[in-house]
Short mmCIF file of C-alpha atoms in Angstrom, two decimals:
data_model
loop_
_atom_site.label_atom_id
_atom_site.label_comp_id
_atom_site.label_asym_id
_atom_site.label_seq_id
_atom_site.Cartn_x
_atom_site.Cartn_y
_atom_site.Cartn_z
CA UNK V 16 -26.02 84.36 -25.86
CA UNK V 17 -23.71 81.49 -25.13
CA UNK V 18 -25.14 78.91 -22.87
CA UNK V 19 -22.61 77.14 -20.59
CA UNK V 20 -22.17 73.45 -21.33
CA UNK V 21 -22.20 71.05 -18.42
CA UNK V 22 -19.53 68.34 -18.84
CA UNK V 23 -19.49 65.69 -16.14
CA UNK V 24 -16.50 63.32 -15.95
CA UNK V 25 -17.71 60.44 -13.80
CA UNK V 26 -14.86 58.30 -12.46
CA UNK V 27 -15.65 54.71 -11.51
CA UNK V 28 -12.98 52.59 -9.84
CA UNK V 29 -13.58 49.69 -12.20
CA UNK V 30 -10.63 47.49 -11.31
CA UNK V 31 -9.64 44.86 -13.86
CA UNK V 32 -7.49 42.47 -11.88
CA UNK V 33 -6.01 40.55 -14.76
CA UNK V 34 -3.03 38.48 -13.70
CA UNK V 35 -0.96 36.66 -16.26
CA UNK V 36 -0.31 33.14 -14.94
CA UNK V 37 0.08 30.03 -16.95
CA UNK V 38 -3.52 29.04 -16.31
CA UNK V 39 -6.64 30.98 -17.22
CA UNK V 40 -9.96 31.97 -15.64
CA UNK V 41 -12.92 29.59 -15.64
CA UNK V 42 -16.38 31.05 -15.09
CA UNK V 43 -18.96 29.66 -12.70
CA UNK V 44 -22.52 30.80 -11.88
CA UNK V 45 -23.33 34.48 -12.38
CA UNK V 46 -23.60 36.85 -9.40
CA UNK V 47 -27.13 37.42 -8.16
CA UNK V 48 -26.23 40.44 -6.00
CA UNK V 49 -28.46 43.28 -7.18
CA UNK V 50 -26.37 46.04 -5.63
CA UNK V 51 -25.25 48.77 -8.02
CA UNK V 52 -22.63 51.47 -8.22
CA UNK V 53 -24.34 54.87 -8.76
CA UNK V 54 -22.37 57.52 -10.57
CA UNK V 55 -23.69 60.96 -9.54
CA UNK V 56 -27.23 59.67 -9.94
CA UNK V 57 -26.84 59.53 -13.73
CA UNK V 58 -24.82 56.39 -14.68
CA UNK V 59 -25.33 53.09 -12.88
CA UNK V 60 -22.80 50.26 -13.30
CA UNK V 61 -23.78 46.72 -12.26
CA UNK V 62 -22.74 43.11 -12.94
CA UNK V 63 -24.45 41.60 -15.95
CA UNK V 64 -27.09 38.94 -15.41
CA UNK V 65 -25.37 36.76 -18.01
CA UNK V 66 -23.05 33.90 -17.12
CA UNK V 67 -20.03 36.11 -17.68
CA UNK V 68 -21.35 38.48 -15.03
CA UNK V 69 -19.52 36.26 -12.56
CA UNK V 70 -16.40 38.24 -13.39
CA UNK V 71 -17.97 41.40 -11.93
CA UNK V 72 -19.15 42.15 -8.40
CA UNK V 73 -19.77 45.07 -6.04
CA UNK V 74 -17.07 45.57 -3.39
CA UNK V 75 -18.97 45.82 -0.11
CA UNK V 76 -16.23 47.94 1.47
CA UNK V 77 -15.92 50.57 -1.26
CA UNK V 78 -19.28 50.20 -3.08
CA UNK V 79 -17.29 50.01 -6.31
CA UNK V 80 -17.86 47.68 -9.24
CA UNK V 81 -14.91 45.32 -9.62
CA UNK V 82 -14.10 43.17 -12.64
CA UNK V 83 -11.78 40.45 -11.42
CA UNK V 84 -10.29 37.63 -13.52
CA UNK V 85 -7.81 36.60 -10.88
CA UNK V 86 -7.85 33.74 -8.37
CA UNK V 87 -9.13 36.12 -5.67
CA UNK V 88 -12.58 36.12 -7.29
CA UNK V 89 -14.45 33.39 -5.38
CA UNK V 90 -17.19 33.28 -8.02
CA UNK V 91 -14.93 31.85 -10.72
CA UNK V 92 -12.25 29.23 -11.04
CA UNK V 93 -8.81 29.81 -12.48
CA UNK V 94 -6.11 32.43 -12.00
CA UNK V 95 -6.20 34.88 -14.90
CA UNK V 96 -5.89 34.93 -18.66
CA UNK V 97 -3.31 32.89 -20.50
CA UNK V 98 0.02 34.35 -21.32
CA UNK V 99 0.60 35.09 -25.03
CA UNK V 100 -3.09 34.53 -25.86
CA UNK V 101 -6.21 36.32 -27.11
CA UNK V 102 -9.12 36.14 -24.66
CA UNK V 103 -12.57 37.63 -25.20
CA UNK V 104 -15.27 37.90 -22.53
CA UNK V 105 -18.61 39.40 -23.58
CA UNK V 106 -21.44 40.92 -21.50
CA UNK V 107 -19.57 41.23 -18.17
CA UNK V 108 -21.22 44.35 -16.75
CA UNK V 109 -23.86 46.94 -17.71
CA UNK V 110 -24.05 50.74 -17.78
CA UNK V 111 -27.48 52.37 -17.42
CA UNK V 112 -28.24 56.09 -17.88
CA UNK V 113 -30.88 57.28 -15.40
CA UNK V 114 -30.96 60.96 -16.36
CA UNK V 115 -33.94 62.77 -17.87
CA UNK V 116 -32.53 63.53 -21.32
CA UNK V 117 -29.60 61.65 -22.81
CA UNK V 118 -25.86 61.29 -22.29
CA UNK V 119 -22.83 60.33 -24.30
CA UNK V 120 -20.77 57.70 -22.49
CA UNK V 121 -17.27 56.34 -23.14
CA UNK V 122 -14.46 54.55 -21.26
CA UNK V 123 -10.81 55.49 -20.82
CA UNK V 124 -7.81 53.57 -19.41
CA UNK V 125 -4.06 53.31 -19.97
CA UNK V 126 -3.69 49.66 -21.08
CA UNK V 127 -2.69 48.70 -24.63
CA UNK V 128 -3.77 45.12 -24.09
CA UNK V 129 -7.46 45.53 -23.16
CA UNK V 130 -10.33 46.78 -25.35
CA UNK V 131 -13.92 47.36 -24.12
CA UNK V 132 -16.82 46.94 -26.54
CA UNK V 133 -20.61 46.68 -26.63
CA UNK V 134 -22.72 43.72 -27.74
CA UNK V 135 -22.29 44.70 -31.40
CA UNK V 136 -18.52 44.47 -31.06
CA UNK V 137 -18.03 48.24 -31.43
CA UNK V 138 -15.41 49.88 -29.24
CA UNK V 139 -16.61 52.40 -26.65
CA UNK V 140 -13.14 53.64 -25.77
CA UNK V 141 -12.37 57.32 -26.18
CA UNK V 142 -14.75 60.26 -26.70
CA UNK V 143 -14.75 59.68 -30.45
CA UNK V 144 -16.30 56.25 -29.87
CA UNK V 145 -18.89 57.41 -27.33
CA UNK V 146 -22.27 55.74 -27.06
CA UNK V 147 -25.42 57.85 -26.67
CA UNK V 148 -27.84 56.56 -24.06
CA UNK V 149 -31.35 57.85 -23.52
CA UNK V 150 -33.33 57.78 -20.29
CA UNK V 151 -33.08 54.33 -18.57
CA UNK V 152 -31.23 52.82 -21.54
CA UNK V 153 -28.71 50.10 -20.73
CA UNK V 154 -25.63 48.96 -22.64
CA UNK V 155 -23.90 45.61 -22.05
CA UNK V 156 -20.11 45.82 -21.92
CA UNK V 157 -17.52 43.12 -22.63
CA UNK V 158 -13.80 43.23 -23.27
CA UNK V 159 -10.94 41.44 -25.02
CA UNK V 160 -7.43 40.88 -23.68
CA UNK V 161 -4.57 40.40 -26.15
CA UNK V 162 -1.23 39.42 -24.60
CA UNK V 163 0.28 37.70 -27.62
CA UNK V 164 2.67 40.46 -28.67
CA UNK V 165 3.79 41.75 -25.31
CA UNK V 166 6.55 41.38 -22.78
CA UNK V 167 4.13 40.64 -19.96
CA UNK V 168 5.13 38.01 -17.47
CA UNK V 169 3.20 35.84 -15.05
CA UNK V 170 1.68 37.94 -12.29
CA UNK V 171 1.66 41.29 -14.15
CA UNK V 172 -1.41 43.52 -13.76
CA UNK V 173 -3.06 44.69 -16.97
CA UNK V 174 -5.34 47.46 -15.65
CA UNK V 175 -5.47 49.09 -12.25
CA UNK V 176 -8.59 51.20 -12.94
CA UNK V 177 -10.60 52.80 -15.74
CA UNK V 178 -12.75 55.91 -16.07
CA UNK V 179 -16.36 55.93 -17.18
CA UNK V 180 -17.06 59.37 -18.70
CA UNK V 181 -20.51 60.84 -19.33
CA UNK V 182 -21.14 64.18 -21.02
CA UNK V 183 -24.65 65.52 -20.54
CA UNK V 184 -25.67 68.82 -22.35
CA UNK V 185 -28.28 71.26 -21.02
CA UNK V 186 -30.81 72.96 -23.30
CA UNK V 187 -29.70 76.57 -24.16
CA UNK V 188 -30.27 79.16 -26.90
CA UNK V 189 -26.93 79.02 -28.67
CA UNK V 190 -23.90 76.88 -28.75
CA UNK V 191 -20.98 77.15 -26.42
CA UNK V 192 -17.55 75.71 -26.96
CA UNK V 193 -17.73 71.99 -27.18
CA UNK V 194 -21.56 72.08 -27.04
CA UNK V 195 -23.17 68.83 -28.11
CA UNK V 196 -26.71 69.54 -29.27
CA UNK V 197 -29.49 67.31 -28.14
CA UNK V 198 -31.29 65.67 -31.03
CA UNK V 199 -35.00 66.33 -31.50
CA UNK V 200 -35.63 62.80 -30.31
CA UNK V 201 -33.04 60.62 -28.61
CA UNK V 202 -31.65 58.11 -31.12
CA UNK V 203 -31.87 54.43 -30.34
CA UNK V 204 -28.32 53.92 -31.56
CA UNK V 205 -25.28 56.16 -30.99
CA UNK V 206 -24.28 58.59 -33.69
CA UNK V 207 -21.49 57.26 -35.92
CA UNK V 208 -18.11 58.46 -34.66
CA UNK V 209 -16.07 60.89 -36.62
CA UNK V 210 -13.22 58.40 -36.90
CA UNK V 211 -13.65 54.70 -37.72
CA UNK V 212 -14.07 52.71 -34.51
CA UNK V 213 -11.11 50.76 -33.28
CA UNK V 214 -11.25 47.05 -33.94
CA UNK V 215 -11.13 45.29 -30.56
CA UNK V 216 -9.46 42.31 -32.21
CA UNK V 217 -6.09 42.40 -33.97
CA UNK V 218 -5.94 41.87 -37.75
CA UNK V 219 -6.84 38.35 -38.73
CA UNK V 220 -8.55 37.59 -35.41
CA UNK V 221 -12.33 37.52 -35.78
CA UNK V 222 -14.68 38.06 -32.82
CA UNK V 223 -14.99 34.95 -30.67
CA UNK V 224 -17.79 34.42 -28.16
CA UNK V 225 -16.65 31.78 -25.68
CA UNK V 226 -19.29 30.01 -23.60
CA UNK V 227 -17.84 28.30 -20.55
CA UNK V 228 -19.65 25.31 -19.06
CA UNK V 229 -18.84 22.50 -16.62
CA UNK V 230 -16.16 20.41 -18.31
CA UNK V 231 -16.66 21.98 -21.74
CA UNK V 232 -16.20 25.09 -23.86
CA UNK V 233 -18.11 26.36 -26.90
CA UNK V 234 -16.54 28.98 -29.16
CA UNK V 235 -18.69 30.86 -31.69
CA UNK V 236 -16.44 32.45 -34.32
CA UNK V 237 -17.71 35.13 -36.70
CA UNK V 238 -16.30 36.57 -39.91
CA UNK V 239 -13.55 33.97 -40.21
CA UNK V 240 -10.85 34.97 -42.70
CA UNK V 241 -9.83 32.22 -45.09
CA UNK V 242 -6.29 30.81 -44.89
CA UNK V 243 -5.49 32.87 -41.75
CA UNK V 244 -4.78 31.09 -38.41
CA UNK V 245 -7.39 31.89 -35.78
CA UNK V 246 -6.55 31.50 -32.08
CA UNK V 247 -9.50 29.89 -30.28
CA UNK V 248 -9.09 30.12 -26.47
CA UNK V 249 -10.35 27.26 -24.29
CA UNK V 250 -9.61 28.93 -20.94
CA UNK V 251 -7.46 26.14 -19.43
CA UNK V 252 -10.08 23.40 -19.84
CA UNK V 253 -9.22 20.48 -17.57
CA UNK V 254 -8.64 17.30 -19.60
CA UNK V 255 -6.86 15.38 -16.83
CA UNK V 256 -5.84 15.79 -13.23
CA UNK V 257 -2.61 17.48 -14.25
CA UNK V 258 -3.33 18.56 -17.85
CA UNK V 259 -5.24 21.51 -19.37
CA UNK V 260 -6.20 22.43 -22.93
CA UNK V 261 -5.22 26.06 -23.40
CA UNK V 262 -6.17 26.89 -26.99
CA UNK V 263 -6.31 25.75 -30.60
CA UNK V 264 -4.93 27.62 -33.60
CA UNK V 265 -7.33 26.81 -36.45
CA UNK V 266 -6.78 27.59 -40.13
CA UNK V 267 -10.02 27.54 -42.15
CA UNK V 268 -10.11 26.90 -45.88
CA UNK V 269 -12.84 29.51 -46.47
CA UNK V 270 -14.36 32.49 -44.75
CA UNK V 271 -17.64 32.62 -42.85
CA UNK V 272 -18.77 31.64 -39.35
CA UNK V 273 -18.14 28.49 -37.30
CA UNK V 274 -18.83 27.01 -33.89
CA UNK V 275 -16.79 24.35 -32.09
CA UNK V 276 -17.34 22.60 -28.77
CA UNK V 277 -14.61 20.86 -26.82
CA UNK V 278 -15.38 18.29 -24.11
CA UNK V 279 -12.93 17.90 -21.24
CA UNK V 280 -12.34 15.17 -18.69
CA UNK V 281 -15.63 15.65 -16.81
CA UNK V 282 -17.84 15.67 -19.92
CA UNK V 283 -16.33 12.83 -21.96
CA UNK V 284 -18.01 9.47 -22.47
CA UNK V 285 -16.11 6.23 -23.02
CA UNK V 286 -15.76 5.54 -26.71
CA UNK V 287 -13.54 2.97 -28.44
CA UNK V 288 -10.38 1.34 -27.17
CA UNK V 289 -8.61 2.98 -24.21
CA UNK V 290 -5.26 4.51 -25.05
CA UNK V 291 -3.28 2.27 -22.67
CA UNK V 292 -4.67 -0.90 -24.30
CA UNK V 293 -3.45 0.05 -27.76
CA UNK V 294 -0.08 1.68 -27.19
CA UNK V 295 2.97 1.43 -24.98
CA UNK V 296 1.77 4.47 -23.09
CA UNK V 297 -0.35 5.56 -20.14
CA UNK V 298 -3.00 8.24 -20.69
CA UNK V 299 -2.95 11.33 -18.46
CA UNK V 300 -5.51 13.51 -20.27
CA UNK V 301 -8.24 13.25 -22.91
CA UNK V 302 -10.53 15.62 -24.84
CA UNK V 303 -12.81 15.64 -27.87
CA UNK V 304 -13.83 18.36 -30.32
CA UNK V 305 -17.53 18.04 -31.25
CA UNK V 306 -20.17 20.11 -33.08
CA UNK V 307 -17.52 21.05 -35.61
CA UNK V 308 -17.82 22.60 -39.07
CA UNK V 309 -17.47 20.37 -42.14
CA UNK V 310 -14.08 18.69 -42.27
CA UNK V 311 -13.31 20.18 -45.70
CA UNK V 312 -13.49 23.66 -44.15
CA UNK V 313 -10.59 22.98 -41.78
CA UNK V 314 -7.04 22.87 -43.10
CA UNK V 315 -5.08 22.43 -39.86
CA UNK V 316 -5.43 22.66 -36.07
CA UNK V 317 -2.54 23.20 -33.64
CA UNK V 318 -3.44 22.30 -30.06
CA UNK V 319 -1.71 23.88 -27.06
CA UNK V 320 -1.74 21.91 -23.80
CA UNK V 321 -0.27 22.59 -20.36
CA UNK V 322 1.11 19.86 -18.08
CA UNK V 323 1.76 20.47 -14.40
CA UNK V 324 5.53 20.56 -13.85
CA UNK V 325 5.39 19.29 -10.26
CA UNK V 326 3.57 16.17 -11.47
CA UNK V 327 6.23 15.45 -14.10
CA UNK V 328 8.99 15.90 -11.55
CA UNK V 329 7.33 13.72 -8.90
CA UNK V 330 6.79 10.90 -11.41
CA UNK V 331 10.23 11.38 -13.00
CA UNK V 332 8.66 11.81 -16.46
CA UNK V 333 10.84 13.19 -19.23
CA UNK V 334 9.14 15.75 -21.47
CA UNK V 335 10.21 13.73 -24.51
CA UNK V 336 7.86 10.97 -23.33
CA UNK V 337 4.77 13.23 -23.64
CA UNK V 338 2.88 12.49 -26.86
CA UNK V 339 -0.56 13.56 -28.09
CA UNK V 340 -2.51 10.71 -29.72
CA UNK V 341 -5.48 10.93 -32.09
CA UNK V 342 -8.17 8.26 -32.01
CA UNK V 343 -9.15 6.71 -35.33
CA UNK V 344 -12.63 7.57 -36.60
CA UNK V 345 -13.89 4.04 -35.85
CA UNK V 346 -12.35 4.11 -32.35
CA UNK V 347 -10.20 1.06 -33.07
CA UNK V 348 -6.75 2.54 -32.49
CA UNK V 349 -4.71 5.60 -31.49
CA UNK V 350 -2.15 7.27 -33.75
CA UNK V 351 0.67 9.41 -32.30
CA UNK V 352 1.09 13.01 -33.42
CA UNK V 353 4.36 14.92 -33.54
CA UNK V 354 4.40 16.64 -30.16
CA UNK V 355 6.87 19.38 -29.23
CA UNK V 356 7.62 21.40 -26.12
CA UNK V 357 6.57 24.97 -26.94
CA UNK V 358 7.47 26.55 -23.62
CA UNK V 359 8.55 25.65 -20.08
CA UNK V 360 7.69 27.79 -17.04
CA UNK V 361 8.05 27.31 -13.31
CA UNK V 362 4.54 25.81 -13.18
CA UNK V 363 3.93 24.15 -16.53
CA UNK V 364 5.35 22.45 -19.57
CA UNK V 365 3.45 23.77 -22.61
CA UNK V 366 3.07 21.33 -25.52
CA UNK V 367 1.98 21.75 -29.14
CA UNK V 368 0.73 19.18 -31.65
CA UNK V 369 -0.87 19.64 -35.09
CA UNK V 370 -3.49 17.65 -37.02
CA UNK V 371 -5.51 18.44 -40.14
CA UNK V 372 -8.89 18.42 -38.42
CA UNK V 373 -10.92 17.95 -35.26
CA UNK V 374 -11.19 14.61 -33.48
CA UNK V 375 -10.79 12.85 -30.12
CA UNK V 376 -7.35 13.11 -28.54
CA UNK V 377 -5.43 11.76 -25.54
CA UNK V 378 -2.16 12.89 -24.03
CA UNK V 379 -0.01 9.93 -23.13
CA UNK V 380 3.28 9.20 -21.43
CA UNK V 381 5.25 6.76 -23.57
CA UNK V 382 6.83 4.07 -21.42
CA UNK V 383 8.83 0.86 -21.51
CA UNK V 384 6.82 -2.35 -22.05
CA UNK V 385 8.44 -5.70 -21.31
CA UNK V 386 7.63 -9.20 -22.59
CA UNK V 387 8.94 -12.54 -21.27
CA UNK V 388 9.49 -15.27 -23.82
CA UNK V 389 11.57 -18.33 -24.72
CA UNK V 390 11.80 -19.74 -21.17
CA UNK V 391 13.68 -23.05 -21.28
CA UNK V 392 15.16 -25.64 -18.89
CA UNK V 393 18.26 -27.53 -20.05
CA UNK V 394 18.11 -30.39 -19.42
CA UNK V 395 14.36 -30.55 -18.94
CA UNK V 396 14.46 -34.14 -17.53
CA UNK V 397 16.73 -34.68 -14.53
CA UNK V 398 17.06 -36.92 -11.50
CA UNK V 399 16.79 -35.89 -7.88
CA UNK V 400 19.62 -33.59 -6.71
CA UNK V 401 20.70 -32.98 -10.30
CA UNK V 402 20.98 -29.35 -11.55
CA UNK V 403 19.31 -27.74 -14.59
CA UNK V 404 19.81 -24.30 -16.22
CA UNK V 405 16.74 -22.07 -16.62
CA UNK V 406 17.02 -19.39 -19.34
CA UNK V 407 14.61 -16.46 -19.85
CA UNK V 408 14.58 -13.89 -22.69
CA UNK V 409 13.17 -10.43 -21.81
CA UNK V 410 12.41 -7.80 -24.52
CA UNK V 411 11.47 -4.10 -24.23
CA UNK V 412 8.73 -3.58 -26.84
CA UNK V 413 7.86 -0.06 -25.63
CA UNK V 414 8.89 3.40 -26.80
CA UNK V 415 11.10 4.31 -23.83
CA UNK V 416 14.04 2.75 -22.00
CA UNK V 417 13.20 1.15 -18.69
CA UNK V 418 14.10 -1.33 -15.94
CA UNK V 419 12.26 -4.63 -15.43
CA UNK V 420 12.37 -6.88 -12.38
CA UNK V 421 10.68 -10.26 -12.01
CA UNK V 422 10.80 -13.45 -9.94
CA UNK V 423 11.46 -16.99 -11.11
CA UNK V 424 9.32 -19.43 -9.14
CA UNK V 425 9.50 -23.25 -9.01
CA UNK V 426 7.09 -25.25 -6.83
CA UNK V 427 5.85 -22.05 -5.08
CA UNK V 428 9.42 -21.15 -4.13
CA UNK V 429 11.22 -18.06 -5.45
CA UNK V 430 14.55 -19.41 -6.67
CA UNK V 431 15.82 -16.15 -8.22
CA UNK V 432 14.97 -12.47 -8.89
CA UNK V 433 16.26 -11.02 -12.16
CA UNK V 434 16.59 -7.32 -13.07
CA UNK V 435 17.34 -5.93 -16.54
CA UNK V 436 17.54 -2.39 -17.98
CA UNK V 437 16.75 -2.25 -21.70
CA UNK V 438 16.50 0.33 -24.47
CA UNK V 439 13.44 0.27 -26.78
CA UNK V 440 13.58 -2.91 -28.90
CA UNK V 441 16.46 -4.41 -26.90
CA UNK V 442 16.43 -8.00 -25.54
CA UNK V 443 18.46 -9.85 -22.92
CA UNK V 444 18.64 -13.53 -21.91
CA UNK V 445 19.24 -14.33 -18.24
CA UNK V 446 20.23 -17.76 -16.81
CA UNK V 447 19.52 -19.31 -13.39
CA UNK V 448 20.85 -22.60 -11.98
CA UNK V 449 18.36 -24.80 -10.12
CA UNK V 450 19.07 -28.04 -8.19
CA UNK V 451 16.10 -30.39 -7.82
CA UNK V 452 15.13 -31.82 -4.45
CA UNK V 453 12.18 -34.11 -5.18
CA UNK V 454 10.61 -36.17 -7.92
CA UNK V 455 7.74 -35.20 -10.18
CA UNK V 456 6.78 -32.52 -12.73
CA UNK V 457 7.50 -28.91 -11.73
CA UNK V 458 6.22 -25.69 -13.38
CA UNK V 459 8.58 -22.78 -14.03
CA UNK V 460 6.72 -19.49 -13.40
CA UNK V 461 8.20 -16.21 -14.68
CA UNK V 462 6.41 -12.85 -14.26
CA UNK V 463 3.37 -14.69 -12.89
CA UNK V 464 2.93 -16.96 -15.92
CA UNK V 465 3.73 -20.68 -16.39
CA UNK V 466 6.45 -20.74 -19.02
CA UNK V 467 7.99 -24.29 -18.90
CA UNK V 468 8.16 -27.56 -16.88
CA UNK V 469 10.88 -29.79 -15.39
CA UNK V 470 10.51 -33.58 -15.03
CA UNK V 471 12.45 -34.94 -12.04
CA UNK V 472 12.93 -38.73 -11.87
CA UNK V 473 14.12 -40.93 -8.96
CA UNK V 474 17.76 -42.12 -8.96
CA UNK V 475 18.59 -45.28 -10.98
CA UNK V 476 18.85 -48.72 -9.06
CA UNK V 477 22.08 -50.92 -8.91
CA UNK V 478 22.55 -53.45 -11.83
CA UNK V 479 21.05 -56.94 -11.15
CA UNK V 480 23.42 -59.99 -10.20
CA UNK V 481 23.87 -63.13 -12.43
CA UNK V 482 21.71 -65.42 -10.25
CA UNK V 483 18.94 -62.91 -10.00
CA UNK V 484 15.77 -64.15 -11.61
CA UNK V 485 14.34 -61.59 -13.98
CA UNK V 486 10.73 -61.76 -15.07
CA UNK V 487 8.31 -59.44 -16.86
CA UNK V 488 5.40 -61.04 -15.14
CA UNK V 489 5.37 -59.80 -11.55
CA UNK V 490 2.35 -62.01 -10.83
CA UNK V 491 4.65 -65.08 -10.85
CA UNK V 492 6.40 -63.68 -7.79
CA UNK V 493 3.24 -63.39 -5.78
CA UNK V 494 3.52 -66.96 -4.36
CA UNK V 495 6.50 -67.62 -2.02
CA UNK V 496 9.24 -69.93 -3.40
CA UNK V 497 10.45 -72.77 -1.12
CA UNK V 498 14.21 -72.72 -0.87
CA UNK V 499 16.30 -75.89 0.00
CA UNK V 500 17.86 -75.83 3.46
CA UNK V 501 17.86 -77.72 6.87
CA UNK V 502 17.76 -81.56 7.52
CA UNK V 503 14.80 -83.92 7.46
CA UNK V 504 14.30 -87.38 9.16
CA UNK V 505 15.61 -89.34 6.20
CA UNK V 506 18.74 -87.35 6.04
CA UNK V 507 19.44 -87.89 9.74
CA UNK V 508 18.80 -91.67 9.48
CA UNK V 509 21.18 -92.03 6.57
CA UNK V 510 23.88 -90.29 8.45
CA UNK V 511 23.43 -92.64 11.46
CA UNK V 512 23.70 -95.76 9.26
CA UNK V 513 26.80 -94.37 7.68
CA UNK V 514 28.35 -93.77 11.10
CA UNK V 515 27.54 -97.40 12.23
CA UNK V 516 29.16 -98.83 9.15
CA UNK V 517 32.24 -96.69 9.56
CA UNK V 518 32.53 -97.76 13.23
CA UNK V 519 32.23 -101.43 12.41
CA UNK V 520 34.77 -101.18 9.64
CA UNK V 521 37.25 -99.50 11.91
CA UNK V 522 36.78 -102.09 14.65
CA UNK V 523 37.29 -104.92 12.23
CA UNK V 524 40.45 -103.44 10.88
CA UNK V 525 42.01 -103.16 14.32
CA UNK V 526 41.15 -106.80 15.28
CA UNK V 527 41.81 -108.60 11.99
CA UNK V 528 44.84 -110.87 13.32
CA UNK V 529 42.80 -112.22 16.19
CA UNK V 530 39.95 -113.40 14.07
CA UNK V 531 40.02 -117.01 12.64
CA UNK V 532 40.30 -117.46 8.97
CA UNK V 533 37.30 -118.48 7.02
CA UNK V 534 38.66 -122.07 6.62
CA UNK V 535 39.18 -122.37 10.32
CA UNK V 536 35.81 -120.93 11.01
CA UNK V 537 34.06 -123.37 8.78
CA UNK V 538 36.33 -126.34 9.92
CA UNK V 539 35.33 -125.76 13.47
CA UNK V 540 38.78 -124.93 14.69
CA UNK V 541 37.83 -121.73 16.36
#
């Protein structure tokens, strides 16, 4: 007699809200809600207790289990998986069989970009890849999302819902069509499928278990193929306020396993010279790859970074000025790497740069750097109210063209403001006329630094006259010199005598005929 087979198709609205923005999801603490979604009393779906269980939660309105990688999930940060990337998330939710005997369970959906697998990495999609669960046995389910070879655009939905199918046989005497016999004792592991299980990862891409922590990511890579590039996702790790590290394409020299940890902005410690002190650039993001395999195992690493477009536009930064720098092993300097623009979207500018190993890196914005030199005053010695010409040479020693403005200051007074626009390596000499107003030594300050001095002397005196007494010994002039001038008593007396004589002579001349001669005078005939 044929015994009817009971086939139960249990449909669970397991919504995978996977948007495709330029960023990617960042996990936070796992959900502690213990609510579960019961499927006909036989299959129970619930968020995993692992860290990745934060992606799953029970919708209080529908009592459905939801797996949400989008920005609407308040338990995680980010806004979806990266476009054109491979992303794997393990142990997101669990399925538990609560029936008395056993059941064969598998998942079905219509997406070509998502693959669900158990903790061993085996696919559980399709009836051929079913997993047999005994009473109260639980399986942990993860999934991988591959959007590298697709025409998906930002905002597209990958999966709207999936079906969880369980087929439970009843004990009967003979087989009916499609009857699946119960084994004498329920096996611990599912029976091998008739067809080889589907590989959840594309050829050349080994399984990657990504552990997401605050400010860091750790990727455990298994079964690495030699000489084949492996895409290691870093889930938009923040390395600066406006910069994220999206992924690294690593080519290993040999096969095997490896583990790498990348530290972002919040987990880095200061080490070595800052980028801005060593180069004509300003750093806008920094990260370091630690806990790496031996350097001889790594042939090359291509890093993919995203820079916020609105930031670049607000700061008027050209994409050609964005350069990834590698810090030397001793921390003494930073070396630039060839950096190219891989893609531009409405939200981001995506950059790529390649190096032959892991290290510490910083993304910088190359900029113009100006130096002031060769400041001169001609002539440098002048007299009051005489003019001098101040010349200043300005050079752009940076990697980008730029405009420089500075003040020329003499005796705390701004006498001129000069502005120059120079290409990298270009110099220009500017001249300023200055008329002195006082005596003394004056400093010429350009760009806040003392660059030269001017000596201002008093005006020259008139030439000395012929009767001017010149002497080198000023002490001789300390005592006053008596000059001749005025009349004394002797001088006045002499003048009076002279006047008396002149008067007598004049009187005698007028009365000479009336006077007796000398003979008459002496003869007494007067």
